[in-house]
Amino acid sequence: GQVDIDMIAGPSEILVLADGKSNPRWIAADLLSQAEHDVLASAVLVTDCRTLAEAVQAEVEAQLETLPRRDVARKSLEDNGKIIVADNLEKAVEAVNRIAPEHLELCVDDPFALLPQIQNAGSVFLGRSTPEALGDYFAGPNHTLPTSGTARFSSPLGVDDFRKRSSFLYYDQAALCGAADRIADFARREGLEGHARSALSRKQGQS
């Protein structure tokens, strides 16, 4: 049989959530690792520290100079790059959930404490020593991930996406008769009398 997979997967995105203790050189490198993919790629830093934001911006400029794909990366950053300074980490997490990034790095002291607050992200990289490139090439689950904000309602590609399955229902007559009036009410509210009669016929025909 055939299985259809329907997911927006690309252009690539990274969002780095970083506190003031993070190394701006590392953060800049991680942002550029996605920006070099494609002029449509998106690289975003969200931080609660303006000093870090300014240091990362300077580092990005410096690292661009020696990056072989600097023209692509520069265009990506100019069109789609952002640095967002939030009042605190709680506000930063709100921004993350609104953006719903494909790749999310949590560059904070205790990333596992923040993880339960992350509602919308394709793949999460925990801690300062877990760059997104690790997931691209070496570790972790598969890397077909929701992009363009679709992490709000879809998930990374997984083995279940390749399984064809059916759902099953079974009511005995007593159970159906107990629900028939409610089924009919729903159906009639939609103007579907045939549906209502289908359920009610069992109730009327019970011995």
Tab-separated table of C-alpha atoms in Angstrom:
chain	number	residue	atom	x	y	z
A	1	GLY	CA	0.000	0.000	0.000
A	2	GLN	CA	0.941	3.654	-0.248
A	3	VAL	CA	1.558	6.136	2.537
A	4	ASP	CA	1.437	9.886	1.957
A	5	ILE	CA	3.710	12.253	3.858
A	6	ASP	CA	2.633	15.906	3.775
A	7	MET	CA	4.908	18.271	5.665
A	8	ILE	CA	6.583	21.606	5.036
A	9	ALA	CA	10.276	20.785	5.447
A	10	GLY	CA	12.387	23.808	4.557
A	11	PRO	CA	13.867	26.350	4.305
A	12	SER	CA	16.007	25.602	7.335
A	13	GLU	CA	15.527	27.513	10.606
A	14	ILE	CA	17.405	27.886	13.853
A	15	LEU	CA	16.396	29.740	16.982
A	16	VAL	CA	18.979	30.039	19.746
A	17	LEU	CA	17.604	30.886	23.189
A	18	ALA	CA	20.622	32.083	25.178
A	19	ASP	CA	21.269	33.700	28.520
A	20	GLY	CA	24.018	36.183	29.328
A	21	LYS	CA	26.504	33.495	30.323
A	22	SER	CA	26.608	32.062	26.811
A	23	ASN	CA	29.679	32.331	24.610
A	24	PRO	CA	28.889	34.821	21.798
A	25	ARG	CA	31.423	33.141	19.496
A	26	TRP	CA	29.595	29.811	19.785
A	27	ILE	CA	26.176	31.412	19.317
A	28	ALA	CA	27.302	33.313	16.215
A	29	ALA	CA	28.737	30.124	14.720
A	30	ASP	CA	25.467	28.277	15.326
A	31	LEU	CA	23.425	31.042	13.686
A	32	LEU	CA	25.737	31.042	10.668
A	33	SER	CA	25.513	27.239	10.417
A	34	GLN	CA	21.908	27.659	9.321
A	35	ALA	CA	22.250	30.936	7.445
A	36	GLU	CA	24.801	29.339	5.094
A	37	HIS	CA	22.228	26.750	3.955
A	38	ASP	CA	20.119	28.970	1.774
A	39	VAL	CA	19.204	32.637	1.265
A	40	LEU	CA	15.721	31.719	2.527
A	41	ALA	CA	17.057	30.156	5.743
A	42	SER	CA	16.237	31.802	9.061
A	43	ALA	CA	18.602	32.346	12.004
A	44	VAL	CA	17.217	33.950	15.163
A	45	LEU	CA	18.705	34.713	18.584
A	46	VAL	CA	16.397	35.311	21.527
A	47	THR	CA	18.110	36.442	24.718
A	48	ASP	CA	17.391	38.289	27.948
A	49	CYS	CA	20.810	39.985	27.806
A	50	ARG	CA	21.436	43.029	25.600
A	51	THR	CA	25.196	42.738	26.118
A	52	LEU	CA	25.143	39.206	24.678
A	53	ALA	CA	22.961	40.354	21.779
A	54	GLU	CA	25.479	43.047	20.820
A	55	ALA	CA	28.435	40.681	21.210
A	56	VAL	CA	26.770	38.044	19.009
A	57	GLN	CA	26.005	40.634	16.336
A	58	ALA	CA	29.679	41.669	16.270
A	59	GLU	CA	30.810	38.023	16.181
A	60	VAL	CA	28.482	37.214	13.285
A	61	GLU	CA	30.002	40.060	11.265
A	62	ALA	CA	33.538	38.927	12.084
A	63	GLN	CA	32.877	35.243	11.294
A	64	LEU	CA	31.115	36.074	8.029
A	65	GLU	CA	34.372	37.430	6.622
A	66	THR	CA	36.007	34.003	6.515
A	67	LEU	CA	32.936	31.846	5.819
A	68	PRO	CA	33.157	30.265	2.335
A	69	ARG	CA	29.383	30.649	1.817
A	70	ARG	CA	29.361	34.177	3.215
A	71	ASP	CA	27.299	35.647	0.375
A	72	VAL	CA	24.477	33.173	0.961
A	73	ALA	CA	24.719	33.548	4.742
A	74	ARG	CA	24.756	37.354	4.598
A	75	LYS	CA	21.663	37.460	2.370
A	76	SER	CA	19.878	35.010	4.681
A	77	LEU	CA	20.685	37.122	7.730
A	78	GLU	CA	19.724	40.384	6.045
A	79	ASP	CA	16.351	39.019	4.927
A	80	ASN	CA	15.432	36.601	7.711
A	81	GLY	CA	17.866	37.008	10.622
A	82	LYS	CA	16.734	38.515	13.902
A	83	ILE	CA	18.072	39.242	17.360
A	84	ILE	CA	15.302	39.608	19.920
A	85	VAL	CA	16.063	40.960	23.401
A	86	ALA	CA	13.393	39.897	25.901
A	87	ASP	CA	12.853	41.302	29.395
A	88	ASN	CA	13.507	37.894	30.978
A	89	LEU	CA	13.759	34.199	30.127
A	90	GLU	CA	10.032	33.704	30.641
A	91	LYS	CA	9.306	36.286	27.920
A	92	ALA	CA	12.002	34.684	25.777
A	93	VAL	CA	10.228	31.314	26.023
A	94	GLU	CA	6.968	33.008	24.975
A	95	ALA	CA	8.737	34.276	21.858
A	96	VAL	CA	10.071	30.792	21.108
A	97	ASN	CA	6.619	29.253	21.332
A	98	ARG	CA	5.180	31.957	19.088
A	99	ILE	CA	7.902	31.478	16.442
A	100	ALA	CA	7.762	27.629	16.650
A	101	PRO	CA	11.232	27.036	15.170
A	102	GLU	CA	12.434	23.973	13.305
A	103	HIS	CA	15.618	23.776	15.417
A	104	LEU	CA	15.806	25.235	18.920
A	105	GLU	CA	18.981	25.500	20.995
A	106	LEU	CA	18.574	26.121	24.732
A	107	CYS	CA	21.882	27.706	25.709
A	108	VAL	CA	21.244	28.163	29.421
A	109	ASP	CA	22.597	26.715	32.671
A	110	ASP	CA	19.726	24.255	33.163
A	111	PRO	CA	18.090	23.541	29.800
A	112	PHE	CA	16.107	20.644	31.265
A	113	ALA	CA	14.271	23.084	33.539
A	114	LEU	CA	13.191	25.141	30.511
A	115	LEU	CA	12.251	22.142	28.378
A	116	PRO	CA	8.749	21.609	29.881
A	117	GLN	CA	7.894	25.204	28.937
A	118	ILE	CA	8.723	24.626	25.263
A	119	GLN	CA	5.460	23.885	23.492
A	120	ASN	CA	6.351	24.517	19.854
A	121	ALA	CA	9.648	23.360	18.349
A	122	GLY	CA	10.662	20.713	15.857
A	123	SER	CA	13.855	19.512	17.527
A	124	VAL	CA	15.375	20.817	20.764
A	125	PHE	CA	19.128	20.912	21.471
A	126	LEU	CA	19.781	21.038	25.194
A	127	GLY	CA	22.704	22.944	26.668
A	128	ARG	CA	25.605	25.065	25.482
A	129	SER	CA	27.538	22.083	24.092
A	130	THR	CA	24.767	20.723	21.861
A	131	PRO	CA	24.935	22.643	18.571
A	132	GLU	CA	22.380	21.984	15.863
A	133	ALA	CA	25.142	20.581	13.611
A	134	LEU	CA	25.362	17.655	16.050
A	135	GLY	CA	21.843	16.653	15.040
A	136	ASP	CA	22.576	17.184	11.350
A	137	TYR	CA	25.508	14.830	11.179
A	138	PHE	CA	26.098	12.719	14.222
A	139	ALA	CA	23.476	12.200	16.917
A	140	GLY	CA	19.774	12.137	17.590
A	141	PRO	CA	16.622	11.123	15.733
A	142	ASN	CA	15.895	11.781	12.071
A	143	HIS	CA	16.111	15.314	10.813
A	144	THR	CA	12.982	15.864	8.733
A	145	LEU	CA	11.333	18.565	10.820
A	146	PRO	CA	8.406	20.999	10.610
A	147	THR	CA	9.332	24.509	9.438
A	148	SER	CA	7.530	27.808	8.790
A	149	GLY	CA	5.841	27.753	12.202
A	150	THR	CA	4.163	24.398	11.553
A	151	ALA	CA	5.743	23.006	14.737
A	152	ARG	CA	2.653	24.549	16.381
A	153	PHE	CA	0.627	21.628	15.042
A	154	SER	CA	2.947	19.039	13.486
A	155	SER	CA	5.853	16.872	14.583
A	156	PRO	CA	9.184	15.583	13.292
A	157	LEU	CA	8.913	12.759	10.778
A	158	GLY	CA	8.811	9.455	12.658
A	159	VAL	CA	8.358	5.761	12.076
A	160	ASP	CA	4.597	6.021	12.651
A	161	ASP	CA	4.303	8.254	9.572
A	162	PHE	CA	5.263	5.255	7.440
A	163	ARG	CA	2.739	2.852	8.957
A	164	LYS	CA	-0.700	2.428	7.406
A	165	ARG	CA	-3.345	1.803	10.012
A	166	SER	CA	-7.096	1.669	10.515
A	167	SER	CA	-9.194	2.681	13.494
A	168	PHE	CA	-11.832	0.378	14.974
A	169	LEU	CA	-15.145	0.932	16.778
A	170	TYR	CA	-17.492	-1.538	18.451
A	171	TYR	CA	-20.718	-0.778	20.357
A	172	ASP	CA	-23.237	-3.411	21.330
A	173	GLN	CA	-26.913	-2.547	20.864
A	174	ALA	CA	-27.408	-1.306	24.422
A	175	ALA	CA	-24.420	1.048	24.136
A	176	LEU	CA	-25.593	2.398	20.787
A	177	CYS	CA	-29.115	2.932	22.075
A	178	GLY	CA	-27.711	4.878	25.022
A	179	ALA	CA	-25.935	7.255	22.626
A	180	ALA	CA	-28.471	7.388	19.785
A	181	ASP	CA	-30.338	10.493	20.946
A	182	ARG	CA	-27.111	12.461	21.307
A	183	ILE	CA	-25.872	11.262	17.909
A	184	ALA	CA	-29.181	12.364	16.376
A	185	ASP	CA	-28.955	15.750	18.078
A	186	PHE	CA	-25.486	16.391	16.610
A	187	ALA	CA	-26.634	15.215	13.171
A	188	ARG	CA	-29.763	17.375	13.121
A	189	ARG	CA	-27.787	20.445	14.171
A	190	GLU	CA	-25.777	19.871	10.991
A	191	GLY	CA	-28.967	19.361	8.959
A	192	LEU	CA	-28.190	15.677	8.342
A	193	GLU	CA	-31.425	13.841	9.107
A	194	GLY	CA	-30.229	10.657	7.442
A	195	HIS	CA	-27.432	10.387	9.977
A	196	ALA	CA	-29.903	10.901	12.820
A	197	ARG	CA	-32.245	8.198	11.509
A	198	SER	CA	-29.337	5.773	11.064
A	199	ALA	CA	-28.612	5.944	14.792
A	200	LEU	CA	-32.240	6.149	15.948
A	201	SER	CA	-33.310	3.163	13.814
A	202	ARG	CA	-31.326	0.843	16.114
A	203	LYS	CA	-33.087	2.293	19.134
A	204	GLN	CA	-36.504	2.018	17.555
A	205	GLY	CA	-35.814	-1.478	16.315
A	206	GLN	CA	-34.528	-2.970	19.565
A	207	SER	CA	-36.451	-5.973	20.808
